[in-house]
Each structure stands twice: as structure tokens, then as C-alpha cells.
Short mmCIF file of C-alpha atoms in Angstrom, two decimals:
data_model
loop_
_atom_site.label_atom_id
_atom_site.label_comp_id
_atom_site.label_asym_id
_atom_site.label_seq_id
_atom_site.Cartn_x
_atom_site.Cartn_y
_atom_site.Cartn_z
CA UNK A 1 121.93 -99.06 115.18
CA UNK A 2 120.94 -102.63 114.82
CA UNK A 3 123.23 -104.59 112.54
CA UNK A 4 125.93 -102.06 112.56
CA UNK A 5 128.59 -101.88 109.98
CA UNK A 6 132.24 -100.91 110.81
CA UNK A 7 133.84 -98.07 108.55
CA UNK A 8 136.39 -95.72 109.51
CA UNK A 9 137.34 -93.54 112.43
CA UNK A 10 138.50 -89.87 113.37
CA UNK A 11 141.11 -87.28 114.92
CA UNK A 12 141.51 -84.06 116.93
CA UNK A 13 142.88 -80.63 117.53
CA UNK A 14 144.31 -78.58 120.37
CA UNK A 15 142.93 -75.17 121.31
CA UNK A 16 140.50 -75.03 118.33
CA UNK A 17 142.24 -72.48 116.00
CA UNK A 18 140.06 -73.70 112.96
CA UNK A 19 138.62 -71.17 110.72
CA UNK A 20 134.90 -72.76 110.56
CA UNK A 21 133.10 -72.20 107.22
CA UNK A 22 129.41 -71.64 107.33
CA UNK A 23 127.30 -73.96 105.73
CA UNK A 24 126.03 -72.74 102.15
CA UNK A 25 123.02 -70.48 102.22
CA UNK A 26 121.16 -72.48 99.52
CA UNK A 27 121.41 -76.41 98.84
CA UNK A 28 120.01 -78.76 96.66
CA UNK A 29 117.07 -80.92 98.08
CA UNK A 30 117.65 -84.42 99.36
CA UNK A 31 120.37 -86.08 101.32
CA UNK A 32 123.10 -85.09 98.84
CA UNK A 33 122.50 -81.56 100.31
CA UNK A 34 124.36 -82.36 103.47
CA UNK A 35 127.68 -82.56 101.46
CA UNK A 36 127.13 -79.81 98.75
CA UNK A 37 129.41 -80.78 95.72
CA UNK A 38 129.53 -77.46 93.92
CA UNK A 39 133.42 -77.44 93.26
CA UNK A 40 133.24 -73.71 93.34
CA UNK A 41 131.81 -73.57 96.92
CA UNK A 42 135.10 -75.51 98.46
CA UNK A 43 137.65 -75.10 95.57
CA UNK A 44 140.55 -74.85 97.78
CA UNK A 45 141.26 -78.53 98.49
CA UNK A 46 143.75 -78.95 101.13
CA UNK A 47 144.18 -81.29 104.35
CA UNK A 48 144.89 -79.74 107.59
CA UNK A 49 145.64 -80.93 111.24
CA UNK A 50 144.37 -79.43 114.38
CA UNK A 51 144.96 -80.28 117.96
CA UNK A 52 142.78 -79.87 120.91
CA UNK A 53 142.68 -80.53 124.61
CA UNK A 54 139.60 -81.60 126.53
CA UNK A 55 139.04 -83.70 129.63
CA UNK A 56 142.69 -84.27 129.86
CA UNK A 57 143.06 -85.65 126.34
CA UNK A 58 144.89 -84.16 123.39
CA UNK A 59 143.15 -84.70 120.07
CA UNK A 60 144.46 -84.61 116.71
CA UNK A 61 141.91 -84.04 114.11
CA UNK A 62 142.35 -84.26 110.19
CA UNK A 63 140.34 -82.12 108.21
CA UNK A 64 140.08 -82.73 104.26
CA UNK A 65 138.74 -79.56 102.96
CA UNK A 66 137.58 -79.42 99.52
CA UNK A 67 134.76 -79.91 97.20
CA UNK A 68 134.35 -83.69 97.89
CA UNK A 69 133.63 -83.53 101.49
CA UNK A 70 132.38 -79.89 101.75
CA UNK A 71 130.64 -79.04 105.30
CA UNK A 72 131.72 -82.59 106.43
CA UNK A 73 135.24 -81.58 106.59
CA UNK A 74 135.88 -79.05 109.16
CA UNK A 75 135.71 -79.02 112.94
CA UNK A 76 132.55 -76.85 113.60
CA UNK A 77 132.70 -74.59 116.51
CA UNK A 78 129.55 -76.11 117.85
CA UNK A 79 131.33 -79.53 118.25
CA UNK A 80 134.08 -77.87 120.24
CA UNK A 81 131.40 -76.18 122.41
CA UNK A 82 129.80 -79.57 123.00
CA UNK A 83 133.34 -80.89 123.76
CA UNK A 84 133.64 -78.03 126.40
CA UNK A 85 130.38 -78.90 127.90
CA UNK A 86 131.46 -82.42 128.36
CA UNK A 87 134.52 -81.04 130.34
CA UNK A 88 132.48 -78.64 132.38
CA UNK A 89 129.84 -80.82 133.37
CA UNK A 90 132.23 -83.83 133.95
CA UNK A 91 129.92 -86.28 131.96
CA UNK A 92 130.61 -90.01 132.56
CA UNK A 93 130.26 -92.15 129.45
CA UNK A 94 131.55 -95.10 131.14
CA UNK A 95 130.00 -98.46 130.03
CA UNK A 96 127.40 -96.28 128.14
CA UNK A 97 126.05 -96.90 124.65
CA UNK A 98 126.48 -93.70 122.79
CA UNK A 99 125.90 -92.78 119.08
CA UNK A 100 126.92 -89.83 117.19
CA UNK A 101 124.91 -88.36 114.29
CA UNK A 102 126.40 -86.31 111.43
CA UNK A 103 129.77 -86.84 112.99
CA UNK A 104 131.80 -85.00 110.19
CA UNK A 105 135.45 -85.44 111.63
CA UNK A 106 134.33 -87.49 114.64
CA UNK A 107 135.68 -85.43 117.29
CA UNK A 108 132.75 -85.62 119.57
CA UNK A 109 132.47 -89.14 119.25
CA UNK A 110 136.18 -89.60 119.76
CA UNK A 111 136.00 -87.91 122.82
CA UNK A 112 133.10 -89.81 124.21
CA UNK A 113 135.02 -92.85 123.20
CA UNK A 114 138.27 -91.49 125.63
CA UNK A 115 135.80 -91.17 128.10
CA UNK A 116 134.73 -94.44 128.44
CA UNK A 117 131.69 -94.71 126.08
CA UNK A 118 131.01 -97.63 123.84
CA UNK A 119 130.51 -95.41 120.76
CA UNK A 120 129.04 -95.66 117.30
CA UNK A 121 130.34 -92.77 115.02
CA UNK A 122 127.98 -92.15 112.07
CA UNK A 123 127.60 -90.25 108.86
CA UNK A 124 126.88 -90.62 105.17
CA UNK A 125 129.37 -92.65 103.37
CA UNK A 126 131.17 -89.82 102.08
CA UNK A 127 132.57 -88.65 105.37
CA UNK A 128 133.66 -92.24 106.86
CA UNK A 129 137.11 -92.26 105.28
CA UNK A 130 138.10 -89.01 107.32
CA UNK A 131 136.27 -90.06 110.57
CA UNK A 132 138.37 -93.50 110.33
CA UNK A 133 141.45 -91.74 110.08
CA UNK A 134 140.76 -89.59 112.92
CA UNK A 135 139.62 -92.62 115.23
CA UNK A 136 143.00 -94.47 114.63
CA UNK A 137 144.88 -91.29 115.21
CA UNK A 138 143.13 -90.56 118.66
CA UNK A 139 141.90 -93.95 120.26
CA UNK A 140 144.52 -96.30 121.68
CA UNK A 141 144.62 -99.74 119.89
CA UNK A 142 143.30 -101.49 122.96
CA UNK A 143 140.26 -99.07 123.01
CA UNK A 144 139.47 -99.22 119.11
CA UNK A 145 136.63 -101.76 119.62
CA UNK A 146 134.74 -99.29 121.47
CA UNK A 147 134.62 -96.99 118.55
CA UNK A 148 132.71 -97.95 115.62
CA UNK A 149 132.39 -96.15 112.41
CA UNK A 150 129.11 -96.44 110.37
CA UNK A 151 127.25 -94.99 107.63
CA UNK A 152 123.69 -93.64 108.65
CA UNK A 153 121.30 -91.92 106.38
CA UNK A 154 118.79 -90.34 108.42
CA UNK A 155 115.39 -91.43 107.77
CA UNK A 156 116.43 -94.44 105.36
CA UNK A 157 118.56 -96.83 107.26
CA UNK A 158 118.02 -95.83 110.81
CA UNK A 159 116.04 -98.91 111.58
CA UNK A 160 119.52 -101.01 110.91
CA UNK A 161 120.66 -99.44 114.34
CA UNK A 162 119.94 -100.32 117.86
CA UNK A 163 117.34 -98.39 119.95
CA UNK A 164 117.42 -97.06 123.37
CA UNK A 165 121.02 -95.70 123.30
CA UNK A 166 122.17 -94.03 126.52
CA UNK A 167 123.32 -90.95 124.80
CA UNK A 168 122.70 -89.60 121.48
CA UNK A 169 124.98 -86.89 120.23
CA UNK A 170 124.93 -84.19 117.33
CA UNK A 171 126.93 -81.11 116.64
CA UNK A 172 125.76 -78.60 114.06
CA UNK A 173 123.66 -80.91 112.27
CA UNK A 174 120.49 -78.82 112.48
CA UNK A 175 120.82 -76.53 109.24
CA UNK A 176 119.04 -78.00 106.25
CA UNK A 177 115.52 -77.87 106.54
CA UNK A 178 114.48 -80.45 104.17
CA UNK A 179 116.60 -82.85 106.52
CA UNK A 180 114.46 -82.06 109.79
CA UNK A 181 111.80 -84.59 109.18
CA UNK A 182 114.46 -87.20 108.66
CA UNK A 183 116.27 -86.45 111.70
CA UNK A 184 113.24 -86.31 113.88
CA UNK A 185 112.50 -89.89 112.41
CA UNK A 186 115.81 -91.02 113.30
CA UNK A 187 115.91 -89.66 116.82
CA UNK A 188 112.70 -91.13 117.62
CA UNK A 189 113.90 -94.66 116.71
CA UNK A 190 117.38 -94.19 118.40
CA UNK A 191 115.83 -92.67 121.75
CA UNK A 192 114.66 -94.96 124.33
CA UNK A 193 112.80 -93.95 127.54
CA UNK A 194 116.20 -93.68 129.41
CA UNK A 195 118.14 -91.99 126.57
CA UNK A 196 119.71 -88.49 126.65
CA UNK A 197 120.09 -86.59 123.54
CA UNK A 198 122.79 -83.71 123.54
CA UNK A 199 122.20 -81.29 120.37
CA UNK A 200 124.74 -78.44 119.90
CA UNK A 201 123.61 -75.97 117.24
CA UNK A 202 124.84 -72.56 115.82
CA UNK A 203 121.68 -70.83 115.94
CA UNK A 204 121.44 -69.55 112.15
CA UNK A 205 118.19 -67.66 111.44
CA UNK A 206 118.72 -68.15 107.80
CA UNK A 207 118.69 -71.93 107.88
CA UNK A 208 115.76 -72.07 110.53
CA UNK A 209 117.59 -73.85 113.36
CA UNK A 210 115.25 -72.33 115.88
CA UNK A 211 112.23 -73.64 114.07
CA UNK A 212 113.68 -76.99 114.56
CA UNK A 213 114.03 -76.73 118.41
CA UNK A 214 111.03 -74.49 119.31
CA UNK A 215 108.31 -76.02 116.78
CA UNK A 216 109.49 -79.57 115.65
CA UNK A 217 111.44 -81.22 118.32
CA UNK A 218 109.00 -80.46 121.25
CA UNK A 219 106.30 -82.38 119.27
CA UNK A 220 108.17 -85.56 119.97
CA UNK A 221 110.40 -84.92 122.82
CA UNK A 222 111.07 -83.10 126.07
CA UNK A 223 113.83 -80.39 125.50
CA UNK A 224 115.53 -77.86 127.44
CA UNK A 225 118.37 -75.38 127.06
CA UNK A 226 121.28 -76.78 128.80
CA UNK A 227 124.01 -74.13 127.82
CA UNK A 228 124.25 -70.91 125.60
CA UNK A 229 127.19 -69.23 124.30
CA UNK A 230 126.16 -65.77 123.52
CA UNK A 231 129.41 -64.79 121.68
CA UNK A 232 129.29 -67.83 119.47
CA UNK A 233 125.48 -67.91 119.15
CA UNK A 234 125.61 -71.57 120.20
CA UNK A 235 122.88 -73.46 122.12
CA UNK A 236 123.33 -76.92 123.56
CA UNK A 237 119.95 -78.77 124.08
CA UNK A 238 119.50 -81.58 126.63
CA UNK A 239 116.52 -83.86 125.12
CA UNK A 240 114.76 -86.68 126.28
CA UNK A 241 111.81 -88.99 125.41
CA UNK A 242 108.14 -87.70 126.51
CA UNK A 243 107.90 -91.13 128.19
CA UNK A 244 110.36 -89.75 130.95
CA UNK A 245 107.94 -86.75 131.54
#
């Protein structure tokens, strides 16, 4: 994220008792599809806080459910699965440059910050206030400089960001077919020869998630299934540049 801006941050939940809502079956074309604005879809507007425990940290995450944020509001199960994976693998982010895409609540990026990373947490402008709130709730003041919140529209302003991050993270960001080429373009810019990408996804057949991982991603990257949760139908992929192959 080259010339990075510095919007808001995020907040977490313990034990993950959030009732995740599925992304809409059909969505309008373009980037606005990422945040459906159909009032009937998320008519029950209400704030919620949940506490989660990972890697010795307790995170309190705010989620502002409603038509304004749509699918950006909740903590999705794929994000929790990725956080659990970090814990199980004892991943070390100390001194590493990290970026999270499509952060929503920011829970993944916040955990990476608490684990020592220099993290840029990104999403469309609409979600930044919620992310900023969660960052300030969970990241100690002395470490706030390591958690930056920035707007990033895939395929449009990705060139404003640095290249060659150590880690690129994304949880449940592969569900709108129209955005697949934009996401690929963004990953190609951000990923250098020494970068590692972790993508955690609910494998929804109706959203062609498998097509992204099996047909599109391998055209540009080397990808392997790092973990699968059969019960939740969630896959975590470890992805690297083909320059490493």
C-alpha cells in the first residue's frame, strides 16, 4: 500500500458465538456489490459485541449489523478459523509487514497486530469506521502505530499500496464472481517473491468459490490447501508467488 491513508480500527469477541449470516444469493454488479444496500436484506439494524480468545489475547469485537454495512458487519466463521489457525501454527508476525484485505470487523488484522505485526487493515470506505472502533478497543495505545486502517478498492487503488508484504491475509472475501479479477489483480500487486498469502474461505458452491481457487488463482500463484474444517466447509489456502516455485 504505497501512500497509505490512516482511517479507523477494530474490536473482538471471545468463544465466537456470533450467528454468521450468509452473503446474499444475488448481488448487483461492481464494487458496491460487496456491501449490499438492500434495506430488506439487513433490516434489523443493531450493534453487537462479542469476545473471542486467541493466542493468549481476548478480543472484543463490535459488529454494527444493518443495511448500511451489510455483509461487512459480522465476524464470519472463516475469520475465526483463520485466527485459530494462527494459534495452532504459532505463526510469528514480529517485525513483519502484513496487510489484510476485506477486513470487515478487522479481527484478523488486529490479532496479527497483537502478535507483533506491522499491519495495514483494509476494506472499502464504508467499513472503516467499524474497523477503527475495533482497533482502538483491542490494540494498546503503545502499539496503535502498528495498526493502520486504510481504504482499498480492489483493482482500482491497489497501486497506492506497498508491494512485497511479508503476509497478505483475507477471510471470506471470495464470494462475488464479479470481484474475482479485481482481487487477483490486487494480490498480484501486493505479493512479492517472499510474500505468503493466507486466504480462508467458506466453500460456497453457489458463489463459485472453488472456481476461484482451482481455476483462477493457480494461473498466477502457487497455492496449497493448508487446512480444512469439514464441519464448517472452510478451507485455508497458503499462496505464494510463482517466482518462488
